[in-house]
C-alpha positions as a Markdown table, in Angstrom:
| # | Residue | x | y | z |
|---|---|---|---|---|
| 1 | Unk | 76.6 | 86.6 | 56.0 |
| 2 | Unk | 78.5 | 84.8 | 58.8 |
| 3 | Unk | 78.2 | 86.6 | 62.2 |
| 4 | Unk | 81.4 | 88.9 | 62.7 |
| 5 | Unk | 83.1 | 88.1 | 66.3 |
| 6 | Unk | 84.8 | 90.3 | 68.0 |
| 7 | Unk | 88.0 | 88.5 | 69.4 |
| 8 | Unk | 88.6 | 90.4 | 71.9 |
| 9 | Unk | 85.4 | 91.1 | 73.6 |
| 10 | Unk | 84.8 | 87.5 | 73.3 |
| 11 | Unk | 88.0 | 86.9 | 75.1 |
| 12 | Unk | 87.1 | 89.4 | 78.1 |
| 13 | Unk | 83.8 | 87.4 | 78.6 |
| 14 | Unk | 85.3 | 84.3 | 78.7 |
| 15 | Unk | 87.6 | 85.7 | 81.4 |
| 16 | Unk | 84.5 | 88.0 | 83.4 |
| 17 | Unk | 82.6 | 84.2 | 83.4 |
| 18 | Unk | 85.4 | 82.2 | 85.0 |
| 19 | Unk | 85.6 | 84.8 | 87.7 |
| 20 | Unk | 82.3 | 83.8 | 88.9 |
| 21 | Unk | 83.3 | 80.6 | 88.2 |
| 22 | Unk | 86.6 | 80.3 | 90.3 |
| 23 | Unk | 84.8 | 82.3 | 93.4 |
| 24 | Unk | 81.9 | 80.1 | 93.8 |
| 25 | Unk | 84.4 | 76.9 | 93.2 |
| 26 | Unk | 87.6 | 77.5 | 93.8 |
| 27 | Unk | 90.4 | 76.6 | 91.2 |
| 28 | Unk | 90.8 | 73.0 | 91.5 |
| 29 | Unk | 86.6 | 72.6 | 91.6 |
| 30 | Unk | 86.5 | 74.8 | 88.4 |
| 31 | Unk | 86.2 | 73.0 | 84.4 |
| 32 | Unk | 86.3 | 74.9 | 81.5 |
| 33 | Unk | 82.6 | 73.0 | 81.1 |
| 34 | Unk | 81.5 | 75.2 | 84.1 |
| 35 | Unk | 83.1 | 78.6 | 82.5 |
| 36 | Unk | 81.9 | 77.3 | 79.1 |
| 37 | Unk | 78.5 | 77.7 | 81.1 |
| 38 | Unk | 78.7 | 80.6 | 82.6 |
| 39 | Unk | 79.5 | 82.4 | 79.7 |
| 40 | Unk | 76.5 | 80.6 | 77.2 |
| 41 | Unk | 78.7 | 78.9 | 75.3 |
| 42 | Unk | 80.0 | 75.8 | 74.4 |
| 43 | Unk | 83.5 | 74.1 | 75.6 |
| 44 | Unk | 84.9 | 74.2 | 72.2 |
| 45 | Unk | 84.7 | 77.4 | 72.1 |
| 46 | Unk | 86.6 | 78.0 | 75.2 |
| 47 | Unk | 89.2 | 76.0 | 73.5 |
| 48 | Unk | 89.4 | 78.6 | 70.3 |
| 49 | Unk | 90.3 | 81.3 | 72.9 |
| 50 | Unk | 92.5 | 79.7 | 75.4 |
| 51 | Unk | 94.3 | 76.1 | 75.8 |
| 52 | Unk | 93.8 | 75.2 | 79.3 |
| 53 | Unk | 92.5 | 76.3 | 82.1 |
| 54 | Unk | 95.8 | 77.9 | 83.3 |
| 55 | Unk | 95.8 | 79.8 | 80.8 |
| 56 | Unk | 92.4 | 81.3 | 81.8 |
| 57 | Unk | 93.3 | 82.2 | 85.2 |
| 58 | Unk | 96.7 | 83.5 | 84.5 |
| 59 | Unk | 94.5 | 85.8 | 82.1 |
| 60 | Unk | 92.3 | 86.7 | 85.1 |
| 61 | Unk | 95.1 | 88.2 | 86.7 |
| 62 | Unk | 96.9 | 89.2 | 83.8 |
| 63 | Unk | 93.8 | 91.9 | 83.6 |
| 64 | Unk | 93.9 | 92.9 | 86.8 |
| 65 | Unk | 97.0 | 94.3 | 86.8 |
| 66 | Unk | 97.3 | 95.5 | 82.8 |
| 67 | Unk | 94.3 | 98.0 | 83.7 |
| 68 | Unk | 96.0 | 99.7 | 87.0 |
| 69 | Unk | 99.2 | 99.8 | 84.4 |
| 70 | Unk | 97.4 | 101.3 | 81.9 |
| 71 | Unk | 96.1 | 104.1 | 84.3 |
| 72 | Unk | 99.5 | 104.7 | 85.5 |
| 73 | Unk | 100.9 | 105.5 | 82.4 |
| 74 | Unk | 98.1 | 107.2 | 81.4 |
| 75 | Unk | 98.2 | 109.9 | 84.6 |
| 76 | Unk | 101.9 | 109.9 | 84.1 |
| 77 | Unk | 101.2 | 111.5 | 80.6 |
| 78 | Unk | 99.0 | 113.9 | 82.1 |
| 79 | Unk | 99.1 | 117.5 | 82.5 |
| 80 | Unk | 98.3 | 117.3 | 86.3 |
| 81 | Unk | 100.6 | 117.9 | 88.7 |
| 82 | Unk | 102.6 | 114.4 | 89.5 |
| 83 | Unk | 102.1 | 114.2 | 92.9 |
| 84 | Unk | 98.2 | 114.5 | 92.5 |
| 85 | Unk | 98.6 | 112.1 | 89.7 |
| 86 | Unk | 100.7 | 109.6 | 92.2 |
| 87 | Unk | 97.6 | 110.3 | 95.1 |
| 88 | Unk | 95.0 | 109.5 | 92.8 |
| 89 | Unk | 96.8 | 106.2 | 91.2 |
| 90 | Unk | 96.6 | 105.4 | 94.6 |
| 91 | Unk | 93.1 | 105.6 | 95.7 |
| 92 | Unk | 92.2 | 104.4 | 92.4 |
| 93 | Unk | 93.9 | 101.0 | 93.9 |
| 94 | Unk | 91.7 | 100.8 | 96.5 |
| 95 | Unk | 88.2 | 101.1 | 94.5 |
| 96 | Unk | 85.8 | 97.7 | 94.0 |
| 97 | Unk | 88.0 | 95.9 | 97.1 |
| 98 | Unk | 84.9 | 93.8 | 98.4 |
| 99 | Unk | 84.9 | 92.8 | 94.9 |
| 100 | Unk | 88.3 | 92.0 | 94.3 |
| 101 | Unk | 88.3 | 89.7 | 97.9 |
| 102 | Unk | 86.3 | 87.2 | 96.1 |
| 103 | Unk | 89.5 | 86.0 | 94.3 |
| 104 | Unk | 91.5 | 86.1 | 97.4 |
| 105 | Unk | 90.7 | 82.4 | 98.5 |
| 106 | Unk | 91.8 | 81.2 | 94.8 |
| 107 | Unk | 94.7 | 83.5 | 95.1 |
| 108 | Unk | 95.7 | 81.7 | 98.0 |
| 109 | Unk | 94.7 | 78.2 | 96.0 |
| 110 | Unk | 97.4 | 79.1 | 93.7 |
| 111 | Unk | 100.3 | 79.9 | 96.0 |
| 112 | Unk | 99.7 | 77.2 | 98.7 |
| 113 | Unk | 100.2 | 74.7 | 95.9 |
| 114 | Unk | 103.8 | 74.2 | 95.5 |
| 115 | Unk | 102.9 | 72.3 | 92.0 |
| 116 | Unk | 100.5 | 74.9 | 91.3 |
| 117 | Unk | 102.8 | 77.8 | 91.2 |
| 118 | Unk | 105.4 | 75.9 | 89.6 |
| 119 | Unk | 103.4 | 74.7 | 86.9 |
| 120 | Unk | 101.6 | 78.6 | 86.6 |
| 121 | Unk | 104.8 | 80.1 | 86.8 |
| 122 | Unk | 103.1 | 82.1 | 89.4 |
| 123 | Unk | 106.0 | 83.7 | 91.2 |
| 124 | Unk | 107.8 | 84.6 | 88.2 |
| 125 | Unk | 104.6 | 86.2 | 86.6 |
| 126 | Unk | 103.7 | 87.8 | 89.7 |
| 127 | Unk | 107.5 | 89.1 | 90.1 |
| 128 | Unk | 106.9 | 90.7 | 86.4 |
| 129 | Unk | 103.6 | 92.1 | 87.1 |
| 130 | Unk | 105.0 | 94.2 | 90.2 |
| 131 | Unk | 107.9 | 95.1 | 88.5 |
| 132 | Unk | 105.8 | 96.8 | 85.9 |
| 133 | Unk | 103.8 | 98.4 | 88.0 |
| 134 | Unk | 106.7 | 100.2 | 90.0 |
| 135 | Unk | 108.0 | 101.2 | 86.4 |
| 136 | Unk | 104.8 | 102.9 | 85.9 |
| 137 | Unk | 105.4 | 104.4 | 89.4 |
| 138 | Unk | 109.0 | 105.4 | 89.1 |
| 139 | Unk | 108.0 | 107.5 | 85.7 |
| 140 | Unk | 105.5 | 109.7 | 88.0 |
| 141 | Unk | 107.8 | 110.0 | 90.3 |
| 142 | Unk | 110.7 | 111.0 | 87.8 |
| 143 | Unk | 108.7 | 113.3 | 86.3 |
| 144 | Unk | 108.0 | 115.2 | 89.2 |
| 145 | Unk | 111.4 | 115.4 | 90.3 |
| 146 | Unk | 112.5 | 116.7 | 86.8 |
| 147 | Unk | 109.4 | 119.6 | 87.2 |
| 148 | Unk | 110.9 | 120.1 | 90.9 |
| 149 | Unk | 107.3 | 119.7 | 92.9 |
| 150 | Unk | 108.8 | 116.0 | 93.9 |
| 151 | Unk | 112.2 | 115.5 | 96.5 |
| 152 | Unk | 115.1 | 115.0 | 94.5 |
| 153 | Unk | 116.1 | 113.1 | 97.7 |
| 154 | Unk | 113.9 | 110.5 | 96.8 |
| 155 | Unk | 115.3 | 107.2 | 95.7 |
| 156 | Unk | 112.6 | 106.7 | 92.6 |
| 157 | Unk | 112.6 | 103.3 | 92.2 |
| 158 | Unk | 113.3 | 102.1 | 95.4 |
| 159 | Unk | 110.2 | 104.7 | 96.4 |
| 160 | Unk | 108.3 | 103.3 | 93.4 |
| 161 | Unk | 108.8 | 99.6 | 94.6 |
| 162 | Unk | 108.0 | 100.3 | 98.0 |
| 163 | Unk | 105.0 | 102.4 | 98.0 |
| 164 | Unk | 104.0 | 99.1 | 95.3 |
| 165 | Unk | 104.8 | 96.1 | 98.2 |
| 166 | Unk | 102.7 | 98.4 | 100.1 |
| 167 | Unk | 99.4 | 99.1 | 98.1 |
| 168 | Unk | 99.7 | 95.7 | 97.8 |
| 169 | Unk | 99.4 | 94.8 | 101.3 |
| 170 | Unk | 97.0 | 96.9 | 102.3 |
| 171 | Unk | 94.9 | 95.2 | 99.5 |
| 172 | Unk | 95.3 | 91.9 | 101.5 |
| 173 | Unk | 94.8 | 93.2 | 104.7 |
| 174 | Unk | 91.7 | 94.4 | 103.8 |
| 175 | Unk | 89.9 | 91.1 | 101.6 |
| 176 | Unk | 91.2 | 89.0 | 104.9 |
| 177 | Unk | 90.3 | 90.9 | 107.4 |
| 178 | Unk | 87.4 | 93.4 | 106.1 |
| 179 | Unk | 87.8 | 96.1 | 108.5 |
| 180 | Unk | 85.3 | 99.0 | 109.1 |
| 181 | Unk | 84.5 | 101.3 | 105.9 |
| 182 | Unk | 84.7 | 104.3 | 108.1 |
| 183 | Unk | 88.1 | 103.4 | 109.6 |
| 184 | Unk | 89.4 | 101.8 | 106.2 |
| 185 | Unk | 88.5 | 105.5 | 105.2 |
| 186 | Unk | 90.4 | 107.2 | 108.1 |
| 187 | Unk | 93.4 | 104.8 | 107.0 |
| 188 | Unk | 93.8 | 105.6 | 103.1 |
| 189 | Unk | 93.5 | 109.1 | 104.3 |
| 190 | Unk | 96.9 | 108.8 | 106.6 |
| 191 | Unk | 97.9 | 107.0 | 103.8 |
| 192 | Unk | 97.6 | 110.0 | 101.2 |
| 193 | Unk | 99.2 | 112.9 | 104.0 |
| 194 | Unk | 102.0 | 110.4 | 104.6 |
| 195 | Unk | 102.7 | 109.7 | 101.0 |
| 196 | Unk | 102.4 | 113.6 | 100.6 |
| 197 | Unk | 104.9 | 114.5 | 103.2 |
| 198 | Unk | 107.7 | 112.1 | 101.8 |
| 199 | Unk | 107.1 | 113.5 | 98.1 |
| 200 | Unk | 107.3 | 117.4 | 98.7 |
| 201 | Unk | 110.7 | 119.1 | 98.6 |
């Protein structure tokens, strides 16, 4: 009997190989040959799962953020209280950083190209992705509010997208600049009693 694939765990290595592939060459250095390679298989077969190489590292990112959604929605279902859900979306953020700075230089690939982004639809996508994310946000927020252990005061949305822009660059900050672990740990911790502050009645 032919070998049964599984799709979509074939799809998610593809994607785990050209990670390796885009940090040790960058995005213009990078062929799907080279991914093909990385993952033990051949380029064809690249080619059944995705149609160019844009597509691949669009699909790199795409993942990143679909599994921080995914948790969002999932704590905002929970039976927690919100604002511990909200605290612990948060630090969740901030797990597998050193990680996560390997892509920083290919981030930066992408948006210093002006044909790049256009051509990637980069800002749009990346507009989308944040967007989403502050949804998932807002509905934590919301649903504290409606149980009373969050402000009313609190603008949701506008609270949602900022503590988003935020996370987001305190992500950077860190991959560029790679401060101490101790103090990094000092600062999520001001973080979390500032974030508390502004969310209790």
């Amino acid at each position: 009997m032919p070998k049964i694939v599984d799709k979509e765990k074939k799809r998610h290595e593809i994607v785990e190989a050209s990670v390796q592939v885009f940090k040790c060459r960058g995005y213009q250095g990078t062929r799907i040959i080279d991914i093909a390679k990385e993952a033990g298989i051949g380029k064809g077969t690249v080619y059944e799962y995705f149609n160019s190489k844009d597509e691949i590292i669009l699909s790199v990112f795409d993942e990143l953020f679909l599994d921080y959604e995914q948790l969002l929605y999932t704590r905002a279902n929970s039976d927690r209280p919100p604002i511990e859900e909200l605290l612990s979306s948060v630090a969740s953020a901030f797990e597998d950083l050193d990680n996560c700075s390997e892509l920083i230089p290919v981030y930066f690939e992408l948006w210093s190209s002006r044909q790049l982004c256009e051509s990637l639809g980069l800002q749009s996508r990346m507009g989308q992705w944040f967007e989403r994310l502050s949804a998932a946000y807002t509905k934590l927020i919301e649903k504290g509010q409606r149980s009373q252990e969050i402000s009313r005061e609190i603008e949701a949305r506008a609270f949602a997208r900022t503590l988003v822009s935020a996370i987001d660059g305190i992500i950077l900050h860190y991959c560029l600049f790679k401060p101490d672990k101790v103090f990094f740990a000092k600062q999520k911790q001001e973080l979390e009693r500032t974030l508390r502050r502004s969310l209790l009645p």
